[in-house]
Structure formats: structure tokens, C-alpha cells
XYZ file of C-alpha atoms in Angstrom:
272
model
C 132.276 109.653 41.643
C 132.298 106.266 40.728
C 131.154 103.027 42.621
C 134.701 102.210 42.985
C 135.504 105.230 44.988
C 132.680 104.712 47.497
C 132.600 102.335 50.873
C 129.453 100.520 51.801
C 129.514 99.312 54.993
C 126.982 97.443 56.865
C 126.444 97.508 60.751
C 125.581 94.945 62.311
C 125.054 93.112 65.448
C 123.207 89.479 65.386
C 121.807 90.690 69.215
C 118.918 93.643 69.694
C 119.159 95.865 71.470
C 122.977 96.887 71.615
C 123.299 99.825 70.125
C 123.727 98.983 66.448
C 121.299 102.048 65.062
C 122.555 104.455 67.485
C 125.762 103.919 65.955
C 124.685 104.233 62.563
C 123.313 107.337 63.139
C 126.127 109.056 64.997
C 128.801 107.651 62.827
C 126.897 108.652 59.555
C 126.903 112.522 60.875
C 130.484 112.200 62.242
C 131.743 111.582 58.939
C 129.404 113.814 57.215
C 130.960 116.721 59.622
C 134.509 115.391 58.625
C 133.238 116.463 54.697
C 132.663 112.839 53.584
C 129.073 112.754 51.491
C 126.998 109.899 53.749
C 123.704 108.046 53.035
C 122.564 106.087 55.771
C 120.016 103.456 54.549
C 117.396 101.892 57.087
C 117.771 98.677 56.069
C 114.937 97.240 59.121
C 111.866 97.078 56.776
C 110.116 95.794 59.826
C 110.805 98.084 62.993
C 112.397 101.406 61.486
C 113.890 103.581 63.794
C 116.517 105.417 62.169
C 114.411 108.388 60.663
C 114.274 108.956 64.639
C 117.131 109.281 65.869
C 118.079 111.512 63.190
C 114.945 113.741 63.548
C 113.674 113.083 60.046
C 110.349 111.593 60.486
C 108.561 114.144 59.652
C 110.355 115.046 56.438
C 109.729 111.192 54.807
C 107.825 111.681 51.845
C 108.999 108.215 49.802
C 110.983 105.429 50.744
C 113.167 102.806 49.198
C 110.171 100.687 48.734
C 109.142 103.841 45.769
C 112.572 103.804 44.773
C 112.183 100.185 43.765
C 109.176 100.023 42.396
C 110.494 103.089 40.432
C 107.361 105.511 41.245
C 109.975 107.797 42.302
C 113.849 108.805 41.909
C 116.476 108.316 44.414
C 117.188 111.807 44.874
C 112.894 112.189 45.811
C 113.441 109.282 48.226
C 116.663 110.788 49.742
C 116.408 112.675 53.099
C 119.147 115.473 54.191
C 119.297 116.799 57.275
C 118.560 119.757 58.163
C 121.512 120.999 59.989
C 124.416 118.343 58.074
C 123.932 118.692 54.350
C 126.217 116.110 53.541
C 124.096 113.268 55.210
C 121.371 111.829 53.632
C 118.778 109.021 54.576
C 117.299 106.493 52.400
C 114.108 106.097 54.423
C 112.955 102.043 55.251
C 109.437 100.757 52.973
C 106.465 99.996 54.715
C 106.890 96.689 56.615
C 105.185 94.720 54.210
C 108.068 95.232 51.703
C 109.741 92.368 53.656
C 107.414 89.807 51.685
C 108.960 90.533 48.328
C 112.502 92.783 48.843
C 115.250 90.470 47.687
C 119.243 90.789 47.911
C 118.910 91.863 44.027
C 116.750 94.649 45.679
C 118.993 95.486 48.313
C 122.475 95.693 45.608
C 120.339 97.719 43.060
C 119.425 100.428 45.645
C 123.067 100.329 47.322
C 124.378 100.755 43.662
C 122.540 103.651 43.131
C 123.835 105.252 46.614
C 127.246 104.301 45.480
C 127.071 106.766 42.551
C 126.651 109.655 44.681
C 128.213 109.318 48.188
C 131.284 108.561 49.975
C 130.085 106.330 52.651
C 126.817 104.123 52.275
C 126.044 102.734 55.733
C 123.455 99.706 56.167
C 121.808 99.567 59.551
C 121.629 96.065 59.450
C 118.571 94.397 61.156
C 118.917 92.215 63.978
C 119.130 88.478 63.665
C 120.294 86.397 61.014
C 117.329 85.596 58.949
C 116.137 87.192 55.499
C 116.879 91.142 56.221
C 120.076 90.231 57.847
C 120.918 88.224 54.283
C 119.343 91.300 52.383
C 121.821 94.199 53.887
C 124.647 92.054 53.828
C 124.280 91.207 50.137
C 125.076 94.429 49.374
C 127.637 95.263 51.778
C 131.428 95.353 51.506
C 132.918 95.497 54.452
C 131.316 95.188 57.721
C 130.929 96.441 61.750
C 129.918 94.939 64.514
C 128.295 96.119 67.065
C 128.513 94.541 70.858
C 128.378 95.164 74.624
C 130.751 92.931 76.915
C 127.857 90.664 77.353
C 127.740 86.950 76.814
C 124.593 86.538 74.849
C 125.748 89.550 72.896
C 129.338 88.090 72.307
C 128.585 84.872 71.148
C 125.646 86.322 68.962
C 128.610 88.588 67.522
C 130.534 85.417 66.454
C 127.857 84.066 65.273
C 127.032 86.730 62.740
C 131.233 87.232 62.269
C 130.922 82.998 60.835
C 128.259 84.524 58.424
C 130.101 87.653 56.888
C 133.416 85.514 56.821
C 131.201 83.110 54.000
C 130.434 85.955 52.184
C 133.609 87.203 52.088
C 132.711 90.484 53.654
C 136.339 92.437 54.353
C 137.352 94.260 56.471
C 135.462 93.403 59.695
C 135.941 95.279 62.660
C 134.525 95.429 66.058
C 132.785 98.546 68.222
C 132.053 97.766 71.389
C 129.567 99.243 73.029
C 128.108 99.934 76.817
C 131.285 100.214 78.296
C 131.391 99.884 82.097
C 135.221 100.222 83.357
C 133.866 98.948 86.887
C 131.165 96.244 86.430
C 135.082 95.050 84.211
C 137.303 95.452 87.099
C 134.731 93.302 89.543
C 134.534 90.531 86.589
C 130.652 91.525 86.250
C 131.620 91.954 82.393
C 133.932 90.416 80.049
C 136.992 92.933 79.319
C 138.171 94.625 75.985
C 140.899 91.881 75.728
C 139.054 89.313 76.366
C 136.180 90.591 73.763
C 138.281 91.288 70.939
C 140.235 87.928 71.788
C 136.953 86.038 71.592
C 135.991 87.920 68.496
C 139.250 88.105 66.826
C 138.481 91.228 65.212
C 140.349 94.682 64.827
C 138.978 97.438 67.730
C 137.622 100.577 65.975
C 135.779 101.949 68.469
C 135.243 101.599 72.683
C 131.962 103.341 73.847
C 131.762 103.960 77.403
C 128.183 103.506 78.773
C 126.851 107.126 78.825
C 123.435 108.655 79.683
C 123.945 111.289 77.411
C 123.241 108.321 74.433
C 119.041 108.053 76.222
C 118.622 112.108 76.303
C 120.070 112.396 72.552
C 117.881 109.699 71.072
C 115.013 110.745 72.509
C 115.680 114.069 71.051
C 116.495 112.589 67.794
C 119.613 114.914 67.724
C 123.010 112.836 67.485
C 125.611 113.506 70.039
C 127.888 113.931 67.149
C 125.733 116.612 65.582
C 126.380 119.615 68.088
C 129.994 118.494 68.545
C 129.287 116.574 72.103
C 132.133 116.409 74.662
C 130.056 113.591 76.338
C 132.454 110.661 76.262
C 130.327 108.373 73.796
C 129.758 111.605 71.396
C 133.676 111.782 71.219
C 133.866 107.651 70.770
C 131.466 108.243 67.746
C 133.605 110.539 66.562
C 136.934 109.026 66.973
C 135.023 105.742 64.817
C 134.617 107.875 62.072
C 138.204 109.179 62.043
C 139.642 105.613 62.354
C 137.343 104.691 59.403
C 138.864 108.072 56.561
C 142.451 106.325 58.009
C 143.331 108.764 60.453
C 145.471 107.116 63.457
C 143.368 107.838 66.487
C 144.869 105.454 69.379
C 142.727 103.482 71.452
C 142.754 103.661 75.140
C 141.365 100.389 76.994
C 140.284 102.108 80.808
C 139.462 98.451 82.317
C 141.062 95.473 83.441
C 140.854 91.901 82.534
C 138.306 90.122 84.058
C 140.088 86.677 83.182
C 137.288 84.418 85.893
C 134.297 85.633 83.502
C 136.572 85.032 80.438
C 137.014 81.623 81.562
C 133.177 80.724 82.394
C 132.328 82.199 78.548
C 135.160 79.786 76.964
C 133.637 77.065 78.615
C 129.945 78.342 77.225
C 131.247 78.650 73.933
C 132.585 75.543 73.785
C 129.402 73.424 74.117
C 127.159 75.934 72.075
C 125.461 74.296 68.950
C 124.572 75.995 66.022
């Protein structure tokens, strides 16, 4: 396989705390069970949390921080898991990496991933300072992660501005937290309005499921045991969107077109 072949893409969500790494984890075993060779890298040198929710932690032995400092090879550094061989993770460095990682870092290690696997996700880190810059130097093409909350919106097109200068393409947009009724009382923007605001493509609609808590605590993926729950089959139908099958999207809420209205006025006088 050649660099050529393979699709790094980094997700991303400029708000905490919405989902981003749950995403990253589901989606990277989704496609590995749809026979696509993953590496999911843990790009969040400072608060690593992927090697959990994937069950790993116990199995890191080196890290991307070795890797770079070539005291190791990639395939040392490289986790699988134990139940989907064709997932791997590339493990975060210790958090002082941060002081001396660069983008150059960050493209040498995703060019090395490249070589060997189909997909190379990037769980982004939150924000937009120097590890949001890092991950996205490296990336190709890009997903967002949001709920249909303001803050978490207009973060969203903040970070969107940011990947549109670096010429980051395709971006699309999986929204997150879904809550069909809070949408039909105008508690919560709607899809429409969302992915109006956003102007990006809809890959993926997660409803708001407790099944997503009891998983991650487990550090077993909904997509990994082939969950029914309603986000385990969102994760999956993300996956199958992204090898180009044509999975339709169904939109379960109304409009909410008062709460659209208050957030155009918001974004309107926000200064960056």
C-alpha cells in the first residue's frame, strides 16, 4: 500500500467535551469490522483517553513520543486490539512531549501510518491552539464533531474557518447528543438548522444514548460486539458513509426555527 491509497482523517471538535474521542474510537473499530486496516492515533499529548475507551491501557508499552525519538519502531509502538485485528493504536507520549512535538512531528509519524493502513484517524485535541495545529498538519480531510448546542456550534465554525485555510477537504459534520424532543420544544437547535449554520455535508446523526456512558466505562466500543443500541448503529452507519456506501440519513426532529433565530443573532456580533 502506498500513501496515496490511504485516508487520514482528523476529528475534531474546537468544544470539550462533545464526544469527539468516543467517536474516534467507535468509528476506528466500525471500519476495522468492515475489513478496512485502521490506526487510530491519540493525538491529545496532554489528557489521553483513547487507550481507554478502547481497553488498551494496559497493553501500552511505547508511544509515539519513542517512535520519534526513534528508540523504537512503529510496529513496537503500535497497539491491536485484542478482539479487532485490523485496528491498531498509536498510543499518545507522555504529556511533556507537548513542549517540543512539532507539525513536522506530527506528518512524519502520520506518514509512517500511511504506509500500512487504510484509514489513519487523528483524535484531534480540543481547542485551537498548538495540538489542534499539530493533528491538523497532518490531516487530509477532516470531521467534526458537535451537539445542537450553541457554544458547541459556533466553536464548530470556528474550527471549520481554520481547516478551510489549510485547505483541509472534504469536511463533514457528525452531530452528536441527539435529543428529538428537547428539538421539537426549541430547547436545541435542529439538524437543519445545524448543518445550515455549519454548511457542511451530514455524515452521521447520533441520538443521545446511555448505552455511550456504560460502553466507555467498560472501554468496549458499542461497535465492537455489533450493538443494536441506536448510537452503536449511528457509529456504524459513519463508517459505511465514509468506504462510499449510500446509507440515507433520517432527521427524527423538527425545526426549532425561534432558537435558530436567537443563535443568528449571537453569531452575528461574535468577535474573533
Amino acid at each position: 500500500m502506498t500513501s496515496a491509497s490511504s485516508r487520514t482523517i482528523l476529528i475534531c471538535s474546537g468544544k470539550g467535551g462533545v464526544g469527539k474521542t468516543t467517536l474516534t474510537a467507535n468509528l476506528g473499530i466500525a471500519l476495522a469490522k468492515q475489513g478496512a486496516k485502521t490506526a487510530v492515533l491519540d493525538a491529545d499529548f496532554g489528557l489521553r483517553n483513547l487507550d481507554l475507551l478502547l481497553g488498551l491501557e494496559n497493553r501500552i508499552v511505547y508511544t509515539a513520543q519513542e517512535v520519534l525519538a526513534e528508540t523504537c519502531r512503529l510496529e513496537q509502538a503500535l497497539v491491536k486490539h485484542k478482539q479487532e485485528p485490523n485496528l491498531s493504536l498509536l498510543p499518545a507520549g507522555n504529556p511533556r512531549m507537548l513542549e517540543w512535538l512539532t507539525p513536522d512531528d506530527m506528518k512524519k509519524i502520520v506518514a509512517m501510518l500511511e504506509e500500512r493502513f487504510d484509514f489513519v484517524l487523528i483524535d484531534c485535541p480540543a481547542g485551537i491552539e498548538d495540538g489542534f495545529k499539530n493533528a491538523a498538519a497532518a490531516s487530509r480531510e477532516a470531521l467534526i464533531v458537535t451537539t445542537p448546542e450553541v457554544s458547541a456550534v459556533r466553536d464548530a465554525d470556528r474550527v471549520i474557518g481554520l481547516l478551510q485555510t489549510r485547505e483541509i477537504q472534504p469536511v463533514q459534520l457528525v452531530l452528536n447528543r441527539v435529543r428529538p424532543k428537547m428539538m421539537a420544544n426549541q430547547e436545541m437547535l435542529a439538524v437543519d438548522d445545524v448543518t445550515d449554520i455549519l454548511a457542511l455535508p451530514l455524515v452521521g446523526l447520533v441520538l443521545e444514548d446511555e448505552q455511550v456512558i456504560v460502553s466507555t466505562n467498560r472501554g468496549e466500543p458499542l461497535t465492537l460486539n455489533g450493538s443494536r443500541s441506536p448510537a452503536g448503529q449511528a457509529y456504524m452507519n459513519v463508517a459505511r458513509r465514509l468506504r462510499g456506501e449510500d446509507v440515507p440519513l433520517v432527521d427524527p426532529t423538527k425545526k426549532a426555527p425561534g432558537l435558530r433565530a436567537k443563535f443568528g443573532r449571537l453569531m452575528q456580533t461574535k468577535i474573533f
